[in-house]
Short mmCIF file of C-alpha atoms and ligand atoms in Angstrom, two decimals:
data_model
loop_
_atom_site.label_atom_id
_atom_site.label_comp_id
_atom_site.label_asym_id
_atom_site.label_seq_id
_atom_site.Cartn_x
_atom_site.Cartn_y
_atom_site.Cartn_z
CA UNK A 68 113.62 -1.22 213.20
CA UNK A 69 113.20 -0.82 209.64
CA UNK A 70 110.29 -3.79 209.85
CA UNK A 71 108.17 -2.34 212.65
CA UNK A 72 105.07 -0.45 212.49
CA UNK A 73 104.84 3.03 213.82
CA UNK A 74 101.53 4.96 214.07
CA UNK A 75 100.67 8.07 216.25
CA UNK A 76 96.96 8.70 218.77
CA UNK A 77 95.40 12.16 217.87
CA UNK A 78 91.93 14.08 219.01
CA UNK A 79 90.16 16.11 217.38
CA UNK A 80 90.76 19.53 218.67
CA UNK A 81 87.74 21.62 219.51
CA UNK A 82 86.69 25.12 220.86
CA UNK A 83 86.68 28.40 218.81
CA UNK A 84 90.05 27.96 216.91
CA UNK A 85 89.60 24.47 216.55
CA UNK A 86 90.42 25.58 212.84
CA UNK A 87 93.85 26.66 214.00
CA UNK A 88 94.62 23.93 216.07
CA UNK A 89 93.48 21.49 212.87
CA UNK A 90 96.47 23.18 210.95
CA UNK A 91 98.77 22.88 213.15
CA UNK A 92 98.15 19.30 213.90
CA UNK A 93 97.95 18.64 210.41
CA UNK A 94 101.79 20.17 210.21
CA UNK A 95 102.96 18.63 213.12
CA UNK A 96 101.59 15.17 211.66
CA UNK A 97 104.15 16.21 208.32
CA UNK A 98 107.09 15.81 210.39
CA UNK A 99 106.26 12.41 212.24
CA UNK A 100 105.15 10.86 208.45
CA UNK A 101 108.53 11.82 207.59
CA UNK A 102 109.88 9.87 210.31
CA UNK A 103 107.92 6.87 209.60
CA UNK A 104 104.81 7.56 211.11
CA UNK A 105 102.19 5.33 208.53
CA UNK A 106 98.89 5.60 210.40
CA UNK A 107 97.18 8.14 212.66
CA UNK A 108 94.52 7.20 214.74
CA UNK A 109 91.87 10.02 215.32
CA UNK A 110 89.99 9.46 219.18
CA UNK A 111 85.92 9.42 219.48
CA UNK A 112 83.94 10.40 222.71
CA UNK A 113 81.90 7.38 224.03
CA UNK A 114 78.36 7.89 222.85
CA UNK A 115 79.47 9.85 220.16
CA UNK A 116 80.05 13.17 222.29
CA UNK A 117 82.83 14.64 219.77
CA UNK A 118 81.41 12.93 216.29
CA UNK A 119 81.56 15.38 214.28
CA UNK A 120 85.32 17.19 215.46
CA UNK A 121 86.63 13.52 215.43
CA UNK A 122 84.71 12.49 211.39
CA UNK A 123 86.29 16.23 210.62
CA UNK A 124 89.53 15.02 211.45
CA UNK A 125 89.36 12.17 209.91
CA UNK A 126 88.47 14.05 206.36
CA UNK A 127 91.25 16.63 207.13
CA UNK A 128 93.90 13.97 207.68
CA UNK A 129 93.11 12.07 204.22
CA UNK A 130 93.22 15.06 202.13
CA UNK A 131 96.41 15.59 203.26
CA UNK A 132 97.12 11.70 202.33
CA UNK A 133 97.61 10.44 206.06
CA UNK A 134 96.49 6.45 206.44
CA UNK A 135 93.78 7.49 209.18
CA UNK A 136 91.93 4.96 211.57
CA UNK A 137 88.83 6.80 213.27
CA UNK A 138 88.37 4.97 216.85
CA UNK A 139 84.42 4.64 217.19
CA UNK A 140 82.82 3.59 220.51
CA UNK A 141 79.58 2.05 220.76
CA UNK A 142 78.49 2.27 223.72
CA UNK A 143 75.15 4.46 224.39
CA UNK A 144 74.60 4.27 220.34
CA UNK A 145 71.77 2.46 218.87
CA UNK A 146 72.43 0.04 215.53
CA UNK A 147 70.94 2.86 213.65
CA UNK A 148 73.32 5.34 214.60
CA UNK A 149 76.15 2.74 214.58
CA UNK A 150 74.83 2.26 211.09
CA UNK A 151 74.66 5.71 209.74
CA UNK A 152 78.27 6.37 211.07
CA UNK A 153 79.86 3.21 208.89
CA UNK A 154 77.54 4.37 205.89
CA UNK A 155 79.48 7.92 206.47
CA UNK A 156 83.14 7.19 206.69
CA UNK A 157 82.75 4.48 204.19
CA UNK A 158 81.80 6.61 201.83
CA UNK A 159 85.60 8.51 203.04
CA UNK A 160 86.72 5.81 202.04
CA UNK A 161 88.10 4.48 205.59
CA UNK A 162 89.79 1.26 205.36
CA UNK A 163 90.99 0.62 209.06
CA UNK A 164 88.81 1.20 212.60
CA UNK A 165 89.54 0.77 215.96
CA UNK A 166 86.78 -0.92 217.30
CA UNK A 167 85.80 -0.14 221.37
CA UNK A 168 82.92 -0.12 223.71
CA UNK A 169 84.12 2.87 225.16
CA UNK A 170 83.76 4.23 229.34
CA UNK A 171 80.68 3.45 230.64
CA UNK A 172 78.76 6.51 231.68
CA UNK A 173 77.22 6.96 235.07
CA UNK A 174 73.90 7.67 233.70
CA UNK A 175 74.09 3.89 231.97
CA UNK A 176 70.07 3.33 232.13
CA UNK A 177 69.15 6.00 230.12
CA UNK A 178 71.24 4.62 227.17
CA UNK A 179 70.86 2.45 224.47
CA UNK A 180 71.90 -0.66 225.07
CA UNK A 181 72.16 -2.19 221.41
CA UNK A 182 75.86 -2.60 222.00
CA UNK A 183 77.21 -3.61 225.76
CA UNK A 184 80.60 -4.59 224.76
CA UNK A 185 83.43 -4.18 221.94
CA UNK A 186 83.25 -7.29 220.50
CA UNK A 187 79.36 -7.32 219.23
CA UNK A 188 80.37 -4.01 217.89
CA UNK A 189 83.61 -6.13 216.22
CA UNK A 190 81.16 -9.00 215.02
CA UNK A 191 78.73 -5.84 213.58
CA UNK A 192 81.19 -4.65 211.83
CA UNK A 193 82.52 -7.68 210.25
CA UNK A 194 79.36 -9.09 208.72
CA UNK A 195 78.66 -5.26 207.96
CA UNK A 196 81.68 -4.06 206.02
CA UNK A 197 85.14 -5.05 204.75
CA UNK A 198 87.64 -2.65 207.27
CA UNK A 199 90.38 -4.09 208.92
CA UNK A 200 89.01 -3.87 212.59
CA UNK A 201 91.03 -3.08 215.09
CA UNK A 202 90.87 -3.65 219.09
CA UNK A 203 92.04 -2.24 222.37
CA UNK A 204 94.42 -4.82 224.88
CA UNK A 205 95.34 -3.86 228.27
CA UNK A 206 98.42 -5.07 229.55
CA UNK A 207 97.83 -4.07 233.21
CA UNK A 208 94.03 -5.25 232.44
CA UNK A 209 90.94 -3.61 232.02
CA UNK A 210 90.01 -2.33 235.45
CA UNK A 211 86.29 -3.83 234.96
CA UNK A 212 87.91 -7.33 234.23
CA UNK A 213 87.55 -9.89 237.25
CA UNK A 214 90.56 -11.40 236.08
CA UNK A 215 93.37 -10.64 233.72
CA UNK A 216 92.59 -14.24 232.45
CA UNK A 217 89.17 -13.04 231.96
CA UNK A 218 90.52 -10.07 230.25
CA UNK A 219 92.62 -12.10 227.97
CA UNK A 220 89.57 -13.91 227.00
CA UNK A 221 87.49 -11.15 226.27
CA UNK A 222 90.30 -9.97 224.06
CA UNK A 223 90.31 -13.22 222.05
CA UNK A 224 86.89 -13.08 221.38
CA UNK A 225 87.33 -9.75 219.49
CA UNK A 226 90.01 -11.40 217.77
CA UNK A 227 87.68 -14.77 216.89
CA UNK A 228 84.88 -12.18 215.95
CA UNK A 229 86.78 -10.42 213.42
CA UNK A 230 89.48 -8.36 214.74
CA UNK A 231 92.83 -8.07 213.41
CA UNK A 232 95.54 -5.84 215.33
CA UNK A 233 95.39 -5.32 218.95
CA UNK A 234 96.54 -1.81 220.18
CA UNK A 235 97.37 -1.35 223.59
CA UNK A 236 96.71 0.87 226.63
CA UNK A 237 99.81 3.20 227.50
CA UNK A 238 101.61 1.34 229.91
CA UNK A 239 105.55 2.42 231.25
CA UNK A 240 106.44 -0.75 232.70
CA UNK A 241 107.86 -3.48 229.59
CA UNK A 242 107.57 -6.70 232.10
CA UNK A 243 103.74 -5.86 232.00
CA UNK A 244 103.64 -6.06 228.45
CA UNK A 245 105.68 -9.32 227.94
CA UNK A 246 103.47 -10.99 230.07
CA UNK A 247 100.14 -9.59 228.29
CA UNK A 248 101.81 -11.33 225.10
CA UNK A 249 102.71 -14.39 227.07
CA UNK A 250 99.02 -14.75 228.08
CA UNK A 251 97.67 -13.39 224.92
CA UNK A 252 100.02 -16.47 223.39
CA UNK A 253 98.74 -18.98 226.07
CA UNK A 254 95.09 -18.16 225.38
CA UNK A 255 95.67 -18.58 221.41
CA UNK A 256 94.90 -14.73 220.62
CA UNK A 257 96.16 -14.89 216.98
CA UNK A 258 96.52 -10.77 216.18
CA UNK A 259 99.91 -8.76 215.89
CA UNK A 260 100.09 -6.58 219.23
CA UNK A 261 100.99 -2.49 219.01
CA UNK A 262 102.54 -1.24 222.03
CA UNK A 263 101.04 2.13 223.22
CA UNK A 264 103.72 4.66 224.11
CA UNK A 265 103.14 7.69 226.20
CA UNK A 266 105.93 10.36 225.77
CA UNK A 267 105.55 12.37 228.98
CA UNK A 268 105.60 16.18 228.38
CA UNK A 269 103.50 17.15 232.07
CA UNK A 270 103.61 15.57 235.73
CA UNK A 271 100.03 16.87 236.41
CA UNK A 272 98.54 15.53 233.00
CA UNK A 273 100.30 12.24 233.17
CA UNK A 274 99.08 11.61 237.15
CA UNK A 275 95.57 12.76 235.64
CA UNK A 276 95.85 9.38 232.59
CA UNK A 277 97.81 7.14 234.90
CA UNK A 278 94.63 7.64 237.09
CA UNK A 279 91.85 7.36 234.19
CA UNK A 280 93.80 4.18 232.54
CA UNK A 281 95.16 2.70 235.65
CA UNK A 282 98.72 2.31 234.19
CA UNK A 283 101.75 2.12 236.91
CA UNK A 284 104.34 4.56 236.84
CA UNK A 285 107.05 2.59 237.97
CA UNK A 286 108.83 4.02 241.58
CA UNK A 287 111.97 5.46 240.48
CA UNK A 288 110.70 7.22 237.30
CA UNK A 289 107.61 8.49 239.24
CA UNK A 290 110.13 10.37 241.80
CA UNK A 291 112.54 11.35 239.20
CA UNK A 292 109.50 13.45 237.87
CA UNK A 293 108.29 14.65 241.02
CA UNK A 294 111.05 15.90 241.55
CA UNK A 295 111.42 18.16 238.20
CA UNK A 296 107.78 18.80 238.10
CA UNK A 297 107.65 22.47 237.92
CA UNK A 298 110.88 22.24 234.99
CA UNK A 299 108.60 21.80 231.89
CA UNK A 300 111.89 21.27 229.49
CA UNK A 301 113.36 18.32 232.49
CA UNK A 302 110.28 16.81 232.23
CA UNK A 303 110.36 16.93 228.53
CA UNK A 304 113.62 15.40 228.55
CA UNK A 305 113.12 12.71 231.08
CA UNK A 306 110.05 11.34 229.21
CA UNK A 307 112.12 11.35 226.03
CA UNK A 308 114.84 9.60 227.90
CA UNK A 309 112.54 7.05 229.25
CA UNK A 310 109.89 6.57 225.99
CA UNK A 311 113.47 5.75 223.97
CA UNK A 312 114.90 2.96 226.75
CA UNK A 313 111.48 1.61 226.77
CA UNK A 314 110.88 1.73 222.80
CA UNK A 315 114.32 0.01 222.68
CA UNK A 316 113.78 -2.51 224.85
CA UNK A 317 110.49 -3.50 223.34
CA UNK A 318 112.03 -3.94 219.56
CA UNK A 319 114.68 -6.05 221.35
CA UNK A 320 112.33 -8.35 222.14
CA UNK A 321 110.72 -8.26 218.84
CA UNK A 322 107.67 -5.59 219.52
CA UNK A 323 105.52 -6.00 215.66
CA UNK A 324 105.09 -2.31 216.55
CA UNK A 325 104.70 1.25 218.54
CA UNK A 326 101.48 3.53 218.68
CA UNK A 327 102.64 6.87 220.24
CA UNK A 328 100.16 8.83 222.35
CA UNK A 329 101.24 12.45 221.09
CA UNK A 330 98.78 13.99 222.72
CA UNK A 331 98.58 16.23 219.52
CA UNK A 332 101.86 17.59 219.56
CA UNK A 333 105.33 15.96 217.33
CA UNK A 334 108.24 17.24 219.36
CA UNK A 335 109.07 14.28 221.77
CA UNK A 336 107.75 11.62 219.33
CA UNK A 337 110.08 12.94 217.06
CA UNK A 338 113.02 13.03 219.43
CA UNK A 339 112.39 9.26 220.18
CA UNK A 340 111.78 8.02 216.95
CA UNK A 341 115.41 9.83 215.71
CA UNK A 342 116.93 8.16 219.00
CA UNK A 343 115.87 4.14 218.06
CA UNK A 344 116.23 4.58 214.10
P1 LIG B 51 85.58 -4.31 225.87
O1 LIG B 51 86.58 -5.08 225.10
O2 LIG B 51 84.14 -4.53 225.59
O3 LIG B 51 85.89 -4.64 227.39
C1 LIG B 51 85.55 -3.83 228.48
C2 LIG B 51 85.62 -4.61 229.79
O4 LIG B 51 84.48 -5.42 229.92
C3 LIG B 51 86.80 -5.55 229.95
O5 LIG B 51 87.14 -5.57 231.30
C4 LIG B 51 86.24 -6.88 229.58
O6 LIG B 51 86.99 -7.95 230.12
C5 LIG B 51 84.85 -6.76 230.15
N1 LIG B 51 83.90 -7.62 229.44
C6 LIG B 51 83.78 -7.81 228.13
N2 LIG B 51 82.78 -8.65 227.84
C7 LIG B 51 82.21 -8.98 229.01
C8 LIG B 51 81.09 -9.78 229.36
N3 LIG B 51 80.34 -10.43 228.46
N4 LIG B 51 80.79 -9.85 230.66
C9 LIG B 51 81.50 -9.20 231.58
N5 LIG B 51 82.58 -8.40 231.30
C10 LIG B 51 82.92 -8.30 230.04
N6 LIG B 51 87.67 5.45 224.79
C11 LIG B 51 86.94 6.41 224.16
O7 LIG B 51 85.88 6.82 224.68
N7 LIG B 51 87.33 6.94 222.95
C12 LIG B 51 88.47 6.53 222.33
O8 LIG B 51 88.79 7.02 221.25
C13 LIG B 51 89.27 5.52 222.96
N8 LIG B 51 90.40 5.05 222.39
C14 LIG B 51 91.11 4.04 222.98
C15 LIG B 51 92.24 3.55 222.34
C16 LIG B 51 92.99 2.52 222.92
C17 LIG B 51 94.21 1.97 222.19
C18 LIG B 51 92.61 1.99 224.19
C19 LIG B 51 93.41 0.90 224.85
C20 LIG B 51 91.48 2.48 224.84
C21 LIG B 51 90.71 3.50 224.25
N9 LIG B 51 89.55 4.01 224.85
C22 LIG B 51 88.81 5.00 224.23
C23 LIG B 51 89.12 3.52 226.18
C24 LIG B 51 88.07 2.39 226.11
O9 LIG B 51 86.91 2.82 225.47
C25 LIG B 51 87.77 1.94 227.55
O10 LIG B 51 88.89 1.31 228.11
C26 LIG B 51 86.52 1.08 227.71
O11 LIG B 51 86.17 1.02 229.10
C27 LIG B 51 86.67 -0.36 227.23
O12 LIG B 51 86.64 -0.44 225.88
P2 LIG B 51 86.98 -1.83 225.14
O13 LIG B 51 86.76 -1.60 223.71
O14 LIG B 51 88.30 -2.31 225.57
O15 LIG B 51 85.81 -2.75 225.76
#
């Protein structure tokens, strides 16, 4: 275990006590560093809709001495604005980004269209700074993809433009992930692949990602939460239960490492990381 890397998804938390919510992220993010927790990633709204709670994040977290990587998204933004943003966090000092196009919004035509896909952002970034640049993978494939082949392909040419680690969507099923690396291995994608993790703490919330990412719940987990739905703690408990199985399954077969999605709060990420150490 002691070789694999471990890094946690926040977002920026917003509304009148966003100031609040920042400290208490901040403390929560204390106990999973302790654990082994070496890099948080900090989400961004596609066209830039939460820029300035997600760039205040970012500061927050590297006062405190967290190893941050700001997603950005450049989808709607024009080069200037794509510009101005680098010129700002690399004057934080920012070392790693996670480089995406982001969801396409309905209103497409009325946006700029300087960017249409992650990997001229990736090249962009490349000839434009020295971060390590980081991309998104989908193991059950991007739902715009014709083809997971064509998915895989797409992927690679991040990787050929300039891209370096490949984090990937939440998914709960392991076989789908084994045979994303099979086919990211077939198709020569030369990048260490993170496995995104989704500790389930809500049966509502997680039918409401499952639905936005298009990740499977597998049968027998999705009626063993059903079931418990309205039991907050059982719920708790079975998506401990089943993020440690799957986390120990995955460094059986040699994951290179685990992103949790913590949805901004330590308790179960904790719980799992003291149940595979
Ligand atoms: P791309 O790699 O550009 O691919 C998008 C789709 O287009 C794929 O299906 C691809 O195969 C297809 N495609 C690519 N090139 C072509 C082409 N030339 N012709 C036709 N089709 C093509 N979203 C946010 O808004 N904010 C976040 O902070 C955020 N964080 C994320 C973190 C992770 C780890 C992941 C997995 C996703 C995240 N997302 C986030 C969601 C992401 O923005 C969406 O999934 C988005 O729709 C695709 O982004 P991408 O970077 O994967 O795009």
């Amino acid at each position: 275990m002691s070789k694999i890397e471990l890094s946690c998804e926040v977002f920026p938390p917003k509304g009148e006590d966003f100031l609040e919510k920042t400290t208490k992220l901040k403390s929560e993010l204390k106990t999973l560093k302790k654990q082994g927790i070496g890099l948080v990633s900090i989400t961004y709204g596609a066209g830039g809709s939460n820029r300035d709670n997600s760039l205040y994040l970012v500061k927050e977290l590297q006062k405190e001495g967290f190893l941050v990587m700001p997603h950005f998204t450049c989808i709607c933004s024009s080069t200037e604005y794509i510009k101005n943003y680098i010129e700002e966090i690399k004057k934080l000092g920012i070392k790693n980004i996670l480089a995406l196009r982001g969801d396409e919004p309905q209103d497409i035509d009325v946006c700029h269209l300087d960017f249409k896909f992650a990997y001229e952002l990736v090249k962009f970034l490349k000839e434009n700074t020295n971060f390590n640049i980081s991309v998104a993978g989908y193991p059950e494939k991007h739902p715009r993809a014709k083809t997971f082949e064509d998915d895989i392909l797409n992927l690679r040419k991040k990787v050929e433009m300039g891209a370096n680690k490949i984090y990937t969507q939440l998914f709960f099923d392991n076989n789908y992930f084994y045979k994303f690396k099979e086919m990211c291995e077939k198709y020569n994608v030369n990048a260490p692949i993170i496995s995104g993790i989704l500790p389930i703490t809500n049966f509502k919330q997680l039918n409401k990602m499952t639905q936005m990412c298009h990740t499977e719940i597998p049968i027998k987990l999705y009626e063993k939460l059903e079931k418990y739905q309205d039991d907050t703690n059982a719920i708790k408990e079975i998506g401990i239960e089943y993020a440690t199985n799957q986390c120990l399954d995955l460094i059986k077969n040699g994951v290179h490492g685990l992103h949790f999605y913590i949805l901004n709060k330590a308790e179960s990420a904790s719980k799992i990381l003291d149940n595979i150490k």
